[in-house]
Coordinates of C-alpha atoms in Angstrom, one line a residue:
M1 CA 227.5 -10.7 103.2
M2 CA 225.7 -9.4 100.3
V3 CA 222.5 -10.9 99.7
K4 CA 222.0 -13.4 96.6
S5 CA 219.7 -12.1 93.9
D6 CA 217.5 -14.8 91.8
I7 CA 218.9 -13.3 88.6
A8 CA 221.4 -10.3 88.0
F9 CA 221.4 -8.5 84.7
V10 CA 225.4 -7.7 83.6
I11 CA 225.7 -4.8 81.2
V12 CA 229.6 -3.8 80.7
S13 CA 229.5 -0.4 78.6
Y14 CA 231.9 1.7 77.0
N15 CA 231.0 4.8 74.8
S16 CA 227.7 2.9 74.4
T17 CA 225.3 6.0 74.8
R18 CA 223.4 5.4 71.5
T19 CA 222.2 1.8 72.5
L20 CA 222.8 1.7 76.5
R21 CA 219.1 2.9 77.4
G22 CA 217.7 0.4 75.3
A23 CA 219.6 -2.5 76.9
I24 CA 218.9 -1.6 80.5
E25 CA 215.1 -0.8 80.0
S26 CA 214.9 -4.6 78.6
C27 CA 216.4 -5.7 81.6
I28 CA 214.6 -3.6 83.9
E29 CA 211.1 -4.6 82.4
V30 CA 212.1 -8.4 83.0
V31 CA 212.9 -7.7 86.8
E32 CA 209.8 -5.8 87.3
A33 CA 207.7 -8.3 85.4
F34 CA 209.5 -11.4 87.1
Y35 CA 212.0 -10.8 90.1
P36 CA 210.7 -7.8 91.5
R37 CA 212.2 -8.4 94.9
K38 CA 214.8 -10.8 93.7
G39 CA 216.6 -9.7 90.6
R40 CA 218.9 -6.6 90.1
V41 CA 220.8 -5.1 86.9
I42 CA 224.4 -4.1 86.9
V43 CA 225.9 -2.1 84.7
Y44 CA 230.0 -1.6 84.7
D45 CA 231.0 1.3 82.8
N46 CA 234.6 1.0 81.0
A47 CA 235.3 4.9 81.8
S48 CA 233.5 5.6 78.7
K49 CA 234.5 9.6 77.3
D50 CA 230.6 10.0 76.1
N51 CA 227.0 10.1 78.3
C52 CA 227.4 6.9 79.5
P53 CA 227.9 8.0 83.2
Q54 CA 225.2 10.0 83.1
I55 CA 223.0 7.4 82.1
L56 CA 223.8 5.3 85.0
D57 CA 223.0 7.9 87.5
D58 CA 219.9 8.6 85.9
F59 CA 219.2 4.4 85.9
A60 CA 220.5 4.4 89.8
R61 CA 218.1 7.2 90.6
R62 CA 215.2 6.1 89.6
Y63 CA 215.3 2.4 90.3
P64 CA 217.9 2.9 93.3
N65 CA 216.2 -1.1 94.4
I66 CA 217.1 -2.4 91.1
F67 CA 219.8 -0.6 89.7
I68 CA 223.7 -0.9 90.4
G69 CA 226.0 1.5 88.3
K70 CA 229.4 1.0 88.6
K71 CA 232.0 3.9 87.0
G72 CA 235.3 2.5 86.1
E73 CA 238.5 5.0 86.1
T74 CA 240.2 2.7 83.0
N75 CA 239.1 0.5 80.8
L76 CA 239.3 -2.9 81.7
G77 CA 238.2 -4.6 79.2
F78 CA 235.0 -6.7 78.9
G79 CA 236.2 -9.7 80.9
V80 CA 237.5 -7.9 83.7
A81 CA 234.6 -5.4 83.8
N82 CA 232.0 -8.4 83.9
N83 CA 234.1 -10.0 86.7
R84 CA 233.9 -6.8 88.5
A85 CA 230.1 -6.8 88.2
V86 CA 229.6 -10.2 88.9
A87 CA 231.9 -9.9 92.1
D88 CA 229.4 -6.7 93.3
A89 CA 226.0 -8.6 92.2
P90 CA 226.3 -12.5 93.8
S91 CA 223.2 -14.3 91.9
K92 CA 221.9 -17.7 91.6
T93 CA 222.0 -16.8 87.6
Y94 CA 223.4 -14.2 85.8
V95 CA 222.5 -12.6 82.2
L96 CA 225.0 -11.4 80.5
V97 CA 224.1 -8.4 78.1
N98 CA 225.6 -6.5 75.6
P99 CA 224.3 -2.8 75.7
D100 CA 223.1 -3.0 71.9
V101 CA 221.3 -5.8 72.5
T102 CA 217.3 -5.2 73.4
F103 CA 214.7 -8.5 74.1
K104 CA 211.1 -9.1 75.4
P105 CA 210.6 -10.1 79.4
K106 CA 209.2 -13.5 78.4
I107 CA 212.4 -15.0 77.0
I108 CA 214.3 -14.7 80.4
P109 CA 211.9 -17.5 82.0
R110 CA 212.1 -19.6 78.9
L111 CA 216.4 -19.7 78.8
E112 CA 216.3 -20.1 82.7
A113 CA 214.1 -23.0 82.6
T114 CA 216.6 -24.7 79.7
L115 CA 219.6 -23.3 82.4
N116 CA 217.9 -25.2 85.2
S117 CA 216.7 -27.9 83.7
R118 CA 220.0 -30.2 84.4
S119 CA 222.6 -29.8 86.9
D120 CA 225.4 -30.0 84.0
I121 CA 224.8 -26.9 82.0
A122 CA 226.3 -23.7 82.6
I123 CA 225.5 -21.9 79.5
V124 CA 222.1 -21.3 77.5
C125 CA 222.3 -18.6 74.5
P126 CA 219.3 -17.2 72.6
K127 CA 218.7 -17.1 68.7
L128 CA 220.5 -13.2 67.9
L129 CA 218.6 -11.3 65.0
Y130 CA 219.9 -8.5 63.1
L131 CA 217.5 -5.3 63.0
D132 CA 216.0 -6.7 60.1
K133 CA 215.1 -9.9 61.8
S134 CA 217.5 -11.7 60.1
V135 CA 219.4 -14.5 61.9
Q136 CA 223.0 -13.7 63.4
P137 CA 225.4 -16.4 63.3
S138 CA 226.2 -16.3 66.9
I139 CA 226.9 -20.0 67.2
R140 CA 230.2 -21.3 66.0
R141 CA 232.7 -24.2 66.3
F142 CA 236.3 -23.9 67.8
P143 CA 238.6 -22.1 65.7
T144 CA 241.6 -24.1 64.7
F145 CA 244.8 -22.4 64.4
N146 CA 245.0 -22.8 60.4
F147 CA 241.7 -21.1 60.0
L148 CA 242.1 -18.1 62.0
L149 CA 245.6 -17.5 60.5
C150 CA 244.3 -18.1 56.5
K151 CA 241.3 -15.6 57.7
Y152 CA 243.8 -12.6 58.6
L153 CA 246.3 -13.5 56.2
L154 CA 244.0 -14.4 53.6
G155 CA 241.0 -12.3 54.1
E156 CA 237.3 -14.1 54.7
K157 CA 236.8 -15.0 50.9
L158 CA 239.6 -16.5 50.1
Q159 CA 240.2 -18.6 53.4
N160 CA 236.8 -19.7 52.5
I161 CA 238.3 -21.2 49.5
L162 CA 241.8 -22.2 50.6
C163 CA 241.0 -23.4 54.3
P164 CA 237.5 -24.2 54.4
F165 CA 236.2 -24.8 57.7
D166 CA 232.5 -25.0 58.8
Y167 CA 233.2 -21.9 61.5
Y168 CA 229.3 -20.7 61.9
Y169 CA 227.7 -24.2 62.0
A170 CA 226.6 -23.3 58.1
G171 CA 226.8 -26.8 56.9
M172 CA 224.0 -27.5 59.4
P173 CA 220.5 -27.1 59.1
P174 CA 219.2 -24.3 61.2
P175 CA 218.3 -25.7 64.7
R176 CA 214.3 -25.8 66.0
K177 CA 215.0 -26.6 69.5
T178 CA 217.8 -26.7 72.4
I179 CA 221.1 -28.4 71.1
E180 CA 224.9 -28.5 72.2
I181 CA 227.5 -26.3 70.7
N182 CA 230.9 -25.6 70.6
W183 CA 230.5 -21.7 71.9
A184 CA 228.7 -18.5 71.4
I185 CA 229.3 -15.2 71.8
G186 CA 229.0 -13.1 74.5
A187 CA 226.7 -10.3 73.4
F188 CA 224.0 -12.5 75.2
M189 CA 224.3 -15.3 77.6
M190 CA 222.9 -16.4 80.4
V191 CA 225.3 -18.7 83.3
S192 CA 224.7 -20.4 86.3
G193 CA 225.5 -19.0 89.4
K194 CA 226.4 -22.4 90.6
Y195 CA 229.2 -22.5 87.5
V196 CA 230.3 -19.1 88.2
E197 CA 230.9 -19.3 92.0
R198 CA 233.3 -22.7 91.6
Y199 CA 235.0 -21.7 88.1
G200 CA 234.6 -18.2 87.9
L201 CA 233.4 -16.4 84.7
F202 CA 236.0 -14.5 82.1
D203 CA 239.6 -15.4 82.5
E204 CA 241.2 -12.1 82.1
R205 CA 244.4 -12.5 80.1
F206 CA 241.6 -11.5 77.3
F207 CA 241.3 -7.6 77.2
L208 CA 238.7 -8.0 74.3
Y209 CA 237.4 -10.8 72.0
F210 CA 238.1 -14.9 72.9
E211 CA 236.6 -14.3 76.5
D212 CA 233.8 -15.9 75.5
V213 CA 235.3 -18.4 73.6
S214 CA 237.2 -19.4 76.4
L215 CA 234.7 -19.4 78.8
C216 CA 232.8 -21.8 76.6
V217 CA 235.5 -24.6 76.2
D218 CA 236.3 -24.1 80.1
A219 CA 232.8 -25.1 80.6
W220 CA 233.3 -28.0 78.4
Q221 CA 236.6 -29.1 80.1
N222 CA 235.1 -28.8 83.4
G223 CA 231.9 -31.5 82.9
Y224 CA 229.7 -28.6 81.6
R225 CA 227.5 -28.2 78.5
V226 CA 227.2 -25.0 76.6
L227 CA 223.5 -25.2 74.9
Y228 CA 221.8 -22.9 71.7
Q229 CA 218.1 -22.0 72.7
P230 CA 216.7 -21.0 69.3
E231 CA 213.5 -20.9 70.7
V232 CA 213.7 -17.5 71.9
S233 CA 215.4 -14.6 70.6
A234 CA 217.5 -10.9 71.2
L235 CA 218.0 -8.3 68.9
H236 CA 221.6 -7.6 68.5
L237 CA 222.6 -4.2 66.6
Y238 CA 225.8 -6.1 65.8
Q239 CA 228.9 -4.1 64.4
R240 CA 232.0 -6.4 63.1
S241 CA 234.3 -3.5 64.3
S242 CA 237.4 -5.5 63.8
T243 CA 236.8 -6.5 60.5
H244 CA 235.5 -3.1 58.9
S245 CA 239.2 -2.8 57.4
K246 CA 241.5 -4.9 56.9
F247 CA 243.6 -3.5 59.6
N248 CA 243.1 -1.5 62.5
H249 CA 243.6 -1.4 66.4
L250 CA 240.5 -3.8 67.1
T251 CA 242.1 -6.4 64.6
L252 CA 245.2 -6.0 66.2
I253 CA 243.4 -6.9 69.5
H254 CA 241.5 -9.8 68.0
M255 CA 244.9 -11.2 66.9
I256 CA 247.0 -10.8 70.8
S257 CA 243.6 -12.6 72.2
A258 CA 243.9 -15.5 69.6
L259 CA 247.4 -15.9 70.0
K260 CA 247.0 -16.2 74.2
F261 CA 243.8 -18.2 73.0
F262 CA 246.1 -20.9 71.6
A263 CA 248.5 -20.7 74.0
K264 CA 245.8 -21.4 76.5
Y265 CA 244.7 -24.6 75.6
K266 CA 247.0 -27.8 75.0
P267 CA 245.8 -28.9 72.0
Y268 CA 246.9 -25.5 70.1
R269 CA 250.4 -25.4 72.1
K270 CA 251.9 -26.7 69.4
S271 CA 250.7 -24.1 66.5
W272 CA 251.7 -21.6 69.5
Q273 CA 255.3 -22.8 69.5
L274 CA 255.7 -22.9 66.3
I275 CA 255.2 -19.3 65.9
N276 CA 257.1 -18.5 68.8
L277 CA 259.8 -20.6 67.4
I278 CA 259.3 -18.1 64.0
F279 CA 259.5 -15.0 66.5
K280 CA 262.8 -16.3 68.2
V281 CA 264.3 -16.9 64.8
N282 CA 263.2 -13.4 63.5
S283 CA 264.6 -11.9 66.4
K284 CA 268.2 -13.5 66.0
L285 CA 268.5 -12.7 62.5
Q286 CA 267.2 -9.3 63.1
N287 CA 269.9 -8.7 66.0
G288 CA 272.3 -10.5 63.4
W289 CA 272.0 -8.4 60.8
R290 CA 272.0 -5.1 63.3
F291 CA 275.3 -6.8 64.5
F292 CA 276.7 -6.8 60.6
V293 CA 275.8 -3.4 59.9
L294 CA 277.0 -2.2 63.1
S295 CA 280.4 -3.8 63.0
K296 CA 280.5 -2.6 58.9
F297 CA 280.1 0.9 60.2
D298 CA 282.5 0.7 62.9
K299 CA 285.2 -0.4 60.8
L300 CA 284.5 2.5 58.2
Q301 CA 284.7 4.9 61.1
R302 CA 288.5 3.7 61.9
S303 CA 289.8 3.5 58.2

């Protein structure tokens, strides 16, 4: 049986050479400063094609008592890789850190104090800042089907006009103290080890995107709370890869994950059933049209 650490920092890397060292160093600084005997940093690499595996080897050599590097043979996706890492590093507290996030060691005890202040708190997230120190809109309301459908079909500007929805809490004054939120992006999350032990971490149906939304929905449904702690912050080199262009392969993955999300939860199932019906009707129409064309072609061949 593996010894449970007090805290485990978990990073999932995929072609993250440019920023990975900074993220790992931030985590190691915390362990050395506050958890020298019972802190771990674990990085699961999702079969990167760049120098990430060599970076893992370097840190494993330099910090054998702190650092654990895992190298996947294939890209398992964000949620599965995090779950694998957590399974290899049982802990009282988990800190999920993106490979493009850096932070000061002092924020971790503050976040941990918030997490441990009540037994019904599952997740605590800090304020995230862009490189220019402006605040990233990292806390969000649970998406509605109509909101995302309009956003995908019309783009964000038209969606804001035709289907307004305060997704980013933009209508709320910037919080100054800890507040409850629907969910926050998974770039930086502190998660209760007791919660993970009882309910697990990410739903592995989501390869990428929406696993963090689903985690927070599950926490609320299981009787736990998700909090935002704006008194501490981390720096996030944020790239909106799925929205750089109107359509790319990451946009497709985002859309697929959205459909899985709406299919998972009861309040959204009617919307999902409508989509499913449209797909079925469309498929029947296409099959009918093919049958009609083939029949005509067959008659022409016989005549």
